[in-house]
PDB file of C-alpha atoms and ligand atoms in Angstrom:
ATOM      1  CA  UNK A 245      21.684 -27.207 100.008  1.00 55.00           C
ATOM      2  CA  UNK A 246      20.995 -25.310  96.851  1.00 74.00           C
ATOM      3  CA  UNK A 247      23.893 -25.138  93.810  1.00 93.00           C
ATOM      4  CA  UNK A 248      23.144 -22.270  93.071  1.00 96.00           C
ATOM      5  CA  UNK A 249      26.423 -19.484  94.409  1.00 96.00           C
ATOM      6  CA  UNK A 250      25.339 -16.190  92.756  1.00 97.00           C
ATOM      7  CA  UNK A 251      21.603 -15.418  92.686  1.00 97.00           C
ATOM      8  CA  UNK A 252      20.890 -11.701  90.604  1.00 98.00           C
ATOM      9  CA  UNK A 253      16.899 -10.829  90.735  1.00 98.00           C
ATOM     10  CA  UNK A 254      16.345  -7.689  88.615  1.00 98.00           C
ATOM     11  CA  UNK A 255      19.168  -5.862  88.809  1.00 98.00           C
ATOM     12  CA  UNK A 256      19.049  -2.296  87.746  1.00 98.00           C
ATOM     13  CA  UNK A 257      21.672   0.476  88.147  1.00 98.00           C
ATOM     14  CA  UNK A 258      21.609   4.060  87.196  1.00 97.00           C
ATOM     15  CA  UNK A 259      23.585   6.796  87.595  1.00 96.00           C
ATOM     16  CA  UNK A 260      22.348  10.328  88.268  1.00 93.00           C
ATOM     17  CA  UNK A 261      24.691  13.485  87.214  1.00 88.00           C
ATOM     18  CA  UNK A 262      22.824  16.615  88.184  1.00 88.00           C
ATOM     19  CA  UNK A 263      19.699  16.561  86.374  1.00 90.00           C
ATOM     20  CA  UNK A 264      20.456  13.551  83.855  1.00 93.00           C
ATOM     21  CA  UNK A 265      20.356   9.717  84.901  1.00 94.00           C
ATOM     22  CA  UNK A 266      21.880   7.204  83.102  1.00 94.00           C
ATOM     23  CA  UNK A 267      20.019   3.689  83.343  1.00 96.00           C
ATOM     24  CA  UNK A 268      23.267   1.875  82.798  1.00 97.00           C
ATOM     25  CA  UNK A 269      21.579  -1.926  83.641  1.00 97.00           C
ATOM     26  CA  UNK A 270      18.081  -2.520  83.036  1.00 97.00           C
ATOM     27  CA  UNK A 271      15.972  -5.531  85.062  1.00 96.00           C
ATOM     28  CA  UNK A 272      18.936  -7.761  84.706  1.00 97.00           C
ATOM     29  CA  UNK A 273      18.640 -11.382  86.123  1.00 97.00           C
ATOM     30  CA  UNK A 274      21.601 -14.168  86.322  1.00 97.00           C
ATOM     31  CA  UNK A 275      21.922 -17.720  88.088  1.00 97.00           C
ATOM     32  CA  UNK A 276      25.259 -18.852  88.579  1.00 97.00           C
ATOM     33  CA  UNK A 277      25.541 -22.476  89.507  1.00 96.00           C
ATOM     34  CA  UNK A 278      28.030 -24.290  91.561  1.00 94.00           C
ATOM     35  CA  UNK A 279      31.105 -24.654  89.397  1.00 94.00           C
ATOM     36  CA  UNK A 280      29.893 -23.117  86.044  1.00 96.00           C
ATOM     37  CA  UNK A 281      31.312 -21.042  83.770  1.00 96.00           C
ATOM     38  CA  UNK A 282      29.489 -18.154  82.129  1.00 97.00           C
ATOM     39  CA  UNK A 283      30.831 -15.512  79.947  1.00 96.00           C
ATOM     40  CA  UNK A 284      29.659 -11.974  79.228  1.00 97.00           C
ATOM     41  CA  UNK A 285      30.391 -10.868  76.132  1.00 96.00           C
ATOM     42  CA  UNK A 286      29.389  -6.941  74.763  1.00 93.00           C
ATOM     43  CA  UNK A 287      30.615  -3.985  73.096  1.00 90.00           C
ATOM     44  CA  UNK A 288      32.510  -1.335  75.180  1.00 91.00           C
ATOM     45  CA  UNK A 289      30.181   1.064  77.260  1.00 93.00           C
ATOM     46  CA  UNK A 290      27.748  -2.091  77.428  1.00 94.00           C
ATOM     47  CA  UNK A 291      27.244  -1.991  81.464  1.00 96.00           C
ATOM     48  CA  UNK A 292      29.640  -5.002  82.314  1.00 95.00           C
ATOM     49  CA  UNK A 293      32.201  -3.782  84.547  1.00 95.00           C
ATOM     50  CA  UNK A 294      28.844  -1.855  86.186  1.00 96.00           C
ATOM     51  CA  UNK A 295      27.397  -4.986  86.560  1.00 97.00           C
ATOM     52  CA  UNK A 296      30.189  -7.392  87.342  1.00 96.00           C
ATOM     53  CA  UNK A 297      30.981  -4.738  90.465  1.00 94.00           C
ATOM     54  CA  UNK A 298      27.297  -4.660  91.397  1.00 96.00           C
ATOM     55  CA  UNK A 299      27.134  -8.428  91.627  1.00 96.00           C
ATOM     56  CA  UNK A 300      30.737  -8.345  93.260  1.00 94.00           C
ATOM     57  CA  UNK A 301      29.093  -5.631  96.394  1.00 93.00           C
ATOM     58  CA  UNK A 302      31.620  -3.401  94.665  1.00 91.00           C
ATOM     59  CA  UNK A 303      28.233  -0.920  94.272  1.00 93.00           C
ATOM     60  CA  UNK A 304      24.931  -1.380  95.196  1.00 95.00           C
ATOM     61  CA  UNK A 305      22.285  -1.898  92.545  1.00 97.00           C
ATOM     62  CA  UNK A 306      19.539   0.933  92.183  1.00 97.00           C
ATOM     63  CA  UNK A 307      16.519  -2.119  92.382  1.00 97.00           C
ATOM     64  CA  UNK A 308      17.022  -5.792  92.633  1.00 98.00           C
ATOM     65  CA  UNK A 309      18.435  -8.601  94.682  1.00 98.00           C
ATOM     66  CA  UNK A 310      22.093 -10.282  95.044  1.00 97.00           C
ATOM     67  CA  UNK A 311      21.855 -13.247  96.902  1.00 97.00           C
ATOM     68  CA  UNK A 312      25.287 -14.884  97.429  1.00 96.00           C
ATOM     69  CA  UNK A 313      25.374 -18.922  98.670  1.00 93.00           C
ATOM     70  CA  UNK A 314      21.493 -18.152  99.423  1.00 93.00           C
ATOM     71  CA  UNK A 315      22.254 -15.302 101.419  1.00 94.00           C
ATOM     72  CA  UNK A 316      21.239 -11.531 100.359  1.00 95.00           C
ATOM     73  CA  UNK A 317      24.270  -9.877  99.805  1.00 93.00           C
ATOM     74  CA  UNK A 318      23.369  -6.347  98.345  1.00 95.00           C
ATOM     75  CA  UNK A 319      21.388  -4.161 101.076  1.00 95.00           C
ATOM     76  CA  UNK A 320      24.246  -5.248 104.298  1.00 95.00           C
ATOM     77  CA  UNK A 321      27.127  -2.504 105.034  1.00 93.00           C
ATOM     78  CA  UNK A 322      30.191  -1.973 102.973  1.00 91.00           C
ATOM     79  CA  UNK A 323      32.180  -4.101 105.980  1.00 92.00           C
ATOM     80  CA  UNK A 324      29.554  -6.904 105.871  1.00 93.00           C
ATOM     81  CA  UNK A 325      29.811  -7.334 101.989  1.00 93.00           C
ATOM     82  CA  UNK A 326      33.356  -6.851 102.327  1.00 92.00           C
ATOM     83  CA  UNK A 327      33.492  -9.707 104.412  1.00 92.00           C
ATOM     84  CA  UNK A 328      31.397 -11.876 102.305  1.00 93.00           C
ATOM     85  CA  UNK A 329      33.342 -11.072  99.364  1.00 93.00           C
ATOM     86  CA  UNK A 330      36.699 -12.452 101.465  1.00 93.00           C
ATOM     87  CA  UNK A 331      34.877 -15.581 102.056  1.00 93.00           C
ATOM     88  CA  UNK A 332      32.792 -16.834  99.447  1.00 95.00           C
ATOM     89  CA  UNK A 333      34.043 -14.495  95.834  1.00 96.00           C
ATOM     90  CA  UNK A 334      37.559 -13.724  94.020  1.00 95.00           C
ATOM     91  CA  UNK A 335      37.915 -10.485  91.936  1.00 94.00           C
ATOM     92  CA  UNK A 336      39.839  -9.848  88.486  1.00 92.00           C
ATOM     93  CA  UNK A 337      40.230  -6.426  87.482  1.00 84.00           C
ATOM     94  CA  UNK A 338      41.584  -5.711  83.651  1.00 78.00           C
ATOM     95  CA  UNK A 339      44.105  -3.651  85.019  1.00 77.00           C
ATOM     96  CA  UNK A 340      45.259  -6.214  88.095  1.00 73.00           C
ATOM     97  CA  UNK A 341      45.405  -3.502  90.823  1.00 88.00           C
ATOM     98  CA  UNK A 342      47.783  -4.993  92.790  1.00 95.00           C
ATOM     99  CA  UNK A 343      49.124  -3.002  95.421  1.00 96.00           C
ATOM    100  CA  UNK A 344      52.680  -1.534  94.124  1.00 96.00           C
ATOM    101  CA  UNK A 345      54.585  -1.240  97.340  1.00 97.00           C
ATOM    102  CA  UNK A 346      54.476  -5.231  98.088  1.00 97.00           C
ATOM    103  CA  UNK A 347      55.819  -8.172  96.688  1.00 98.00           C
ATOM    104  CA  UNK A 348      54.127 -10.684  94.594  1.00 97.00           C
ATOM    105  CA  UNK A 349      53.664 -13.320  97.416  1.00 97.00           C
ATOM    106  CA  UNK A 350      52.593 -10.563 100.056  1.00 97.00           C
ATOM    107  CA  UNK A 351      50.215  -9.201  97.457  1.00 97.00           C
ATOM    108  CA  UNK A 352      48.341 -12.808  96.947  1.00 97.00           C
ATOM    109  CA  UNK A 353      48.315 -13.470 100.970  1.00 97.00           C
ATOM    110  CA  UNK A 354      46.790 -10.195 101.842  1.00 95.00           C
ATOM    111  CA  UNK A 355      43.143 -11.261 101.476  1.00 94.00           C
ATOM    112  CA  UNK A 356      44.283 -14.117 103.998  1.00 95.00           C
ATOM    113  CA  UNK A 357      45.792 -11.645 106.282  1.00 92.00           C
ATOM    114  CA  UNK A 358      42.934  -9.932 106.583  1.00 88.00           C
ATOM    115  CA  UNK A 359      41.285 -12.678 107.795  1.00 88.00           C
ATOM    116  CA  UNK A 360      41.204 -12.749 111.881  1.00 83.00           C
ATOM    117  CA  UNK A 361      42.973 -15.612 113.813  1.00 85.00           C
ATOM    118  CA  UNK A 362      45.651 -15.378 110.743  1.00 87.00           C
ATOM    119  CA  UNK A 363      48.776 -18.042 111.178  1.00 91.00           C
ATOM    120  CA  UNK A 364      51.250 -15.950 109.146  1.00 91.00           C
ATOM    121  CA  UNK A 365      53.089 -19.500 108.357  1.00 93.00           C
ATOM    122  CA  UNK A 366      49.785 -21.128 106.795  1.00 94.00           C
ATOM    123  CA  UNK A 367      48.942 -18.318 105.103  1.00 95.00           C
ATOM    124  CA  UNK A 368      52.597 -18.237 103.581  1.00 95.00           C
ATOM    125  CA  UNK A 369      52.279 -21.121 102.821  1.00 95.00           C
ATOM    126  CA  UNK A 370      48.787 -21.074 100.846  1.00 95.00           C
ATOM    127  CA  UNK A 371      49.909 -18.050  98.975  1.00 96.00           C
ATOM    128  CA  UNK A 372      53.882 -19.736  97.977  1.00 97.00           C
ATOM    129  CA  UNK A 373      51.576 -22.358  96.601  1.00 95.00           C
ATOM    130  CA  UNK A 374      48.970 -20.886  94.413  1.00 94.00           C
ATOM    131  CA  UNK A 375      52.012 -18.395  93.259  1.00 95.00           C
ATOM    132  CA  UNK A 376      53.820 -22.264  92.177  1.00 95.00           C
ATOM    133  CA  UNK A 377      50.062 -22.964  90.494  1.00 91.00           C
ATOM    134  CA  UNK A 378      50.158 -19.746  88.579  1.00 91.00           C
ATOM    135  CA  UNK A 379      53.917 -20.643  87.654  1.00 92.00           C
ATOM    136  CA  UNK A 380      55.291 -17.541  89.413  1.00 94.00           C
ATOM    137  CA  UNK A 381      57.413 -19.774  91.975  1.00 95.00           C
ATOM    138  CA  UNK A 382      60.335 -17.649  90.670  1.00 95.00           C
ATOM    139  CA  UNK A 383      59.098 -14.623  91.408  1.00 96.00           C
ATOM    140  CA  UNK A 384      57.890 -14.515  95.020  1.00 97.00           C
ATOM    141  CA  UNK A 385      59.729 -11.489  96.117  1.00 97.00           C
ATOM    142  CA  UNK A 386      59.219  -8.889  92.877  1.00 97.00           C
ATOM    143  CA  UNK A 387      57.237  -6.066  93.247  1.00 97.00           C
ATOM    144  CA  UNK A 388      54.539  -5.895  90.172  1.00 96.00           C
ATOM    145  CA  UNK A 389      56.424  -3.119  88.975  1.00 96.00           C
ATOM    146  CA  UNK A 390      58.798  -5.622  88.078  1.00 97.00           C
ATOM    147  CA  UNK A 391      56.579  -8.312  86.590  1.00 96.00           C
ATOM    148  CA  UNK A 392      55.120  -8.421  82.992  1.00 93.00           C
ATOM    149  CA  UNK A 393      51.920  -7.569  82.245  1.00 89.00           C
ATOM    150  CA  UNK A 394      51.115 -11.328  81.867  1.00 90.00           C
ATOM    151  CA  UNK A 395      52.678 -12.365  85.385  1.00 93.00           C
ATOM    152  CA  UNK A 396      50.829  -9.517  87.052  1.00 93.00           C
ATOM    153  CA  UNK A 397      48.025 -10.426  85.819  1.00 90.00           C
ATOM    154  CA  UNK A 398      49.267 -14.270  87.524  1.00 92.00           C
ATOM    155  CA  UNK A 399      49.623 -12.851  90.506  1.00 95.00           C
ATOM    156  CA  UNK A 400      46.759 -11.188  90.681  1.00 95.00           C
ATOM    157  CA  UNK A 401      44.538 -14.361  89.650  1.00 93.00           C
ATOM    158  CA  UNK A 402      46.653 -16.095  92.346  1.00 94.00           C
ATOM    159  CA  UNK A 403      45.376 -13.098  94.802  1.00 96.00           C
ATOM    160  CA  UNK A 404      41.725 -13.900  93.900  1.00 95.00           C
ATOM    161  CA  UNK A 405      41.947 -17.483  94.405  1.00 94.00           C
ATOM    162  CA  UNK A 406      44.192 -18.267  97.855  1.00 95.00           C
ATOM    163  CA  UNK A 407      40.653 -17.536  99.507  1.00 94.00           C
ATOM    164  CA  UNK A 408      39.348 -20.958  97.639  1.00 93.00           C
ATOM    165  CA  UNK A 409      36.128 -19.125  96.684  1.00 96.00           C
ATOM    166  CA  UNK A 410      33.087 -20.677  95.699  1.00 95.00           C
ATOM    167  CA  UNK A 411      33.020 -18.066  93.004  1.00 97.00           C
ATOM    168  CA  UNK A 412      35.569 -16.398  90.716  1.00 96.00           C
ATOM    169  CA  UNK A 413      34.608 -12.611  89.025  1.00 96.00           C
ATOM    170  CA  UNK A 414      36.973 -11.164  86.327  1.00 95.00           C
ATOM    171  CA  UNK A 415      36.428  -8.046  84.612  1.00 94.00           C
ATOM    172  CA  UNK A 416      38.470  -8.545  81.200  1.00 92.00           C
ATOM    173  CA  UNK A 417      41.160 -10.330  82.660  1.00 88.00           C
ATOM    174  CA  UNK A 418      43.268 -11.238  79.331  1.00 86.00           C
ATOM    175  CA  UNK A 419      42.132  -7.563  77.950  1.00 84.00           C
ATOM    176  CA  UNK A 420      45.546  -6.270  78.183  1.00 80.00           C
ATOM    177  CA  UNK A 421      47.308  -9.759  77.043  1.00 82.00           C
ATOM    178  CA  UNK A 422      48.352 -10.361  73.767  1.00 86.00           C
ATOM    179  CA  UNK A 423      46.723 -13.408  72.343  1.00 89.00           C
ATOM    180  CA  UNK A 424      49.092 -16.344  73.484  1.00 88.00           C
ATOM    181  CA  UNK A 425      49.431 -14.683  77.250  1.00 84.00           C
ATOM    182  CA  UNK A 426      45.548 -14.434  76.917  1.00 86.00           C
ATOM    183  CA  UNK A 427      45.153 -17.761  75.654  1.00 88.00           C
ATOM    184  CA  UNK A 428      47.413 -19.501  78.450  1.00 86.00           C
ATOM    185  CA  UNK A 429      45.571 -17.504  81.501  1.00 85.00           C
ATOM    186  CA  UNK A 430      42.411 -18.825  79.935  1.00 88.00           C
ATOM    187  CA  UNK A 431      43.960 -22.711  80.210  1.00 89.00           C
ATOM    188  CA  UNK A 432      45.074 -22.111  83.569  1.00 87.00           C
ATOM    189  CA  UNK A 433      41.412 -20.291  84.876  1.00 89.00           C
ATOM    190  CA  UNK A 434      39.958 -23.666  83.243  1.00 89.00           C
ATOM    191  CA  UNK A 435      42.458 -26.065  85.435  1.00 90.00           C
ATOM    192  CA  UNK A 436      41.967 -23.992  88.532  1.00 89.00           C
ATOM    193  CA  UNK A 437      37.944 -23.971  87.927  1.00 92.00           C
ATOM    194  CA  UNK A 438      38.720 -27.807  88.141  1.00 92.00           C
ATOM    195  CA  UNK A 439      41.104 -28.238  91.194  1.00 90.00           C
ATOM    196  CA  UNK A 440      38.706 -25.738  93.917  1.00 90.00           C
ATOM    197  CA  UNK A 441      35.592 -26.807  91.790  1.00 92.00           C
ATOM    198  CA  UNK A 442      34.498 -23.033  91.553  1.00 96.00           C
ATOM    199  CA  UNK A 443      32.246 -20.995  89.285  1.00 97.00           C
ATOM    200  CA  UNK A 444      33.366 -18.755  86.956  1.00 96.00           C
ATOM    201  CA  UNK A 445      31.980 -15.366  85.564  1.00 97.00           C
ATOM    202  CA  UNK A 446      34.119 -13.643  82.894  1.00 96.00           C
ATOM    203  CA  UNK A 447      33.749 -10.951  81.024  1.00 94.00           C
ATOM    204  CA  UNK A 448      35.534 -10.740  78.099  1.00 88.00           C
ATOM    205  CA  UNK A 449      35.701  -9.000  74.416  1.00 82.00           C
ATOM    206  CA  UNK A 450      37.469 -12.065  72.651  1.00 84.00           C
ATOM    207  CA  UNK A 451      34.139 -14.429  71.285  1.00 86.00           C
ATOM    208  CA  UNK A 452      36.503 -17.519  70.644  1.00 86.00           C
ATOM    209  CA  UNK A 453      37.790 -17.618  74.398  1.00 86.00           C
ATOM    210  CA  UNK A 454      34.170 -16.875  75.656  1.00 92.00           C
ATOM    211  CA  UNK A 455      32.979 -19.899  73.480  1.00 92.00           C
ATOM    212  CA  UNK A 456      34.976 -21.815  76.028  1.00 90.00           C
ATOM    213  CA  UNK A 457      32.457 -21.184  79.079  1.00 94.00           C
ATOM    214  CA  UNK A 458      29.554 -23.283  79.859  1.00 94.00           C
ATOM    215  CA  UNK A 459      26.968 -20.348  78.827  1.00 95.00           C
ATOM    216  CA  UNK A 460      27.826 -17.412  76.806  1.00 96.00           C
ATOM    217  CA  UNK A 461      25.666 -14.407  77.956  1.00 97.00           C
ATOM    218  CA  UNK A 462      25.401 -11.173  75.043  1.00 96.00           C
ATOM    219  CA  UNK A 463      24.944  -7.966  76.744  1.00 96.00           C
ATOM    220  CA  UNK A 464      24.070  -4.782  75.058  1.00 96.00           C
ATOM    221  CA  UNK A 465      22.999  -1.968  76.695  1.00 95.00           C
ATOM    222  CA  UNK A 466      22.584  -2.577  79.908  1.00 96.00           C
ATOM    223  CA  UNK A 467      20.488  -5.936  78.838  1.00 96.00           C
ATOM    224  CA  UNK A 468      20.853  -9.544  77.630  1.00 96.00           C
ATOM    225  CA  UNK A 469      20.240  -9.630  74.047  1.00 95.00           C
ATOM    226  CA  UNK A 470      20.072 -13.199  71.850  1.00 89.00           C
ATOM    227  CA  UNK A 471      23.061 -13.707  69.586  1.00 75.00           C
TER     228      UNK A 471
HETATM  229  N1  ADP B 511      30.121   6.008  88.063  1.00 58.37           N
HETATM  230  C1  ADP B 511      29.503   6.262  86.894  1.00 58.37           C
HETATM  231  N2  ADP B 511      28.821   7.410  86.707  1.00 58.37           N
HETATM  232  C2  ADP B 511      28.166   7.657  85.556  1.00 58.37           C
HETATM  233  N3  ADP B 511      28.147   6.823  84.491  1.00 58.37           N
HETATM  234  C3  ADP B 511      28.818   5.672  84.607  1.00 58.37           C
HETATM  235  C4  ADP B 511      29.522   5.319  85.811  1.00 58.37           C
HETATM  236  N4  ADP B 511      30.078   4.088  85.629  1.00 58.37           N
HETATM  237  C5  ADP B 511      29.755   3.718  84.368  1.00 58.37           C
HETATM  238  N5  ADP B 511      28.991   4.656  83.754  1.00 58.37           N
HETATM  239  C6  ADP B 511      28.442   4.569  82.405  1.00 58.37           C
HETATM  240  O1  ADP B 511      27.834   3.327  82.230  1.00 58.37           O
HETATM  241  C7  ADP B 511      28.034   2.831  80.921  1.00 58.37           C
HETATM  242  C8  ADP B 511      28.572   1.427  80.986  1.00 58.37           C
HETATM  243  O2  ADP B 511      29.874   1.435  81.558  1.00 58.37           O
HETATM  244  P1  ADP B 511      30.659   0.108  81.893  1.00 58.37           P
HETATM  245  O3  ADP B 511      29.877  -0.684  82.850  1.00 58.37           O
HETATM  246  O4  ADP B 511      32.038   0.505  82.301  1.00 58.37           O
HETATM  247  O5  ADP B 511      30.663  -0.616  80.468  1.00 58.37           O
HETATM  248  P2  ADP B 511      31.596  -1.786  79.907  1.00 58.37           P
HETATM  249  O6  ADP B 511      32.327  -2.385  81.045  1.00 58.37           O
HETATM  250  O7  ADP B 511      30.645  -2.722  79.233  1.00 58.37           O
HETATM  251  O8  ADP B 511      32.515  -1.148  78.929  1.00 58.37           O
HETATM  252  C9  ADP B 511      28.952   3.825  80.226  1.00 58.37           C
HETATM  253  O9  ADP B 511      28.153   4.648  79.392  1.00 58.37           O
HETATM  254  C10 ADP B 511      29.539   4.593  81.354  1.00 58.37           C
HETATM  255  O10 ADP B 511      29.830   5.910  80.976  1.00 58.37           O
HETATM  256 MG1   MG B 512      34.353  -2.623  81.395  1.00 58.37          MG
END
């Protein structure tokens, strides 16, 4: 079986507004291996939240290949990558986009729920504990309008990760944090990585945390650039 979870082959993705396209990624390729870390660091307006969703099946690219665990991910229906995504990746948004009206622990076993043949006591279960691995045991029944911006941001790395994916995506996830919150999610992300043995890709704006990654990837304008 090949280590290799997240296979990009010449991405590109532009954006067409009446008569003007914007090529927003150029001919971008990426390998992620089996429980790596890589971080993407760039300026603001780069192409890495455009990129991040394309390798997510958020979007489709405009040319190239996403192969996830071998399998080609980009060209199947929005339910068929939605399904893949449940199964094999976990997604961090910079604003945590949890879902306002539910509590913490229903939030982080929704992705489970939506899974079919659900046992509502397992699932419980799974979610109680990676709340307790996020150190949110406390707060199980809060809505995230009633967390801090840190534990939302908990939760919602607890949401990505009750699925055990083989592969973790976060779009600025400590972006909001101030430096010590940042610092901590980092330390947890890194024991987590551990525990399910999954990949990481992060994209972040803070160089020291990226430094922490296996492979620190510079993107500027919509391409890698050295550093
Ligand atoms: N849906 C869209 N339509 C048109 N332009 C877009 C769209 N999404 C992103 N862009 C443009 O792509 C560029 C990169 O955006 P983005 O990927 O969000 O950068 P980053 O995450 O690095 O800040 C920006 O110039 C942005 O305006
Ligand atoms: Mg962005």
């Amino acid at each position: 079986m090949s280590n290799v979870v997240l296979d990009a082959q010449n991405i590109s993705k532009s954006f067409t507004d009446g008569k003007t396209t914007v090529d927003v990624i150029r001919n971008l390729s990426l390998q992620v291996k089996t429980g790596e870390f890589i971080s993407i660091v760039g300026s603001s307006g780069s192409g890495k939240s455009t990129l991040l969703h394309v390798l997510g099946g958020l979007d489709r690219p405009t040319t190239g290949q996403v192969f996830v665990q071998g399998r080609r991910f980009d060209n199947l229906g929005e339910a068929e990558r939605g399904y893949i995504r449940n199964e094999h990746l976990g997604f961090v948004y910079q604003f945590h986009h949890l879902l306002p009206e539910f509590s913490a622990l229903e939030n982080v076993a929704m992705p489970l729920m939506l899974r079919k043949g659900t046992n509502f006591k397992e699932v419980n279960q799974q979610a109680e504990y990676l709340l307790e691995r996020v150190g949110l045991s406390h707060r199980l029944t809060h809505k995230p309008g009633e967390l801090s911006g840190g534990e939302r941001q908990r939760v919602a790395l607890a949401r990505a990760l009750v699925t055990k994916p083989k592969l973790m995506m976060a779009d600025e996830p400590t972006g909001n944090l101030d430096r010590k919150t940042a610092v901590k999610i980092f330390e947890l992300l890194s024991e987590l990585r551990q525990e399910f043995n999954m990949a990481m890709l992060i994209v972040t704006h803070d160089e020291q945390l990226a430094k922490s990654a296996d492979a620190v990837l510079h993107m500027q304008d919509g391409v890698w650039v050295d550093h």
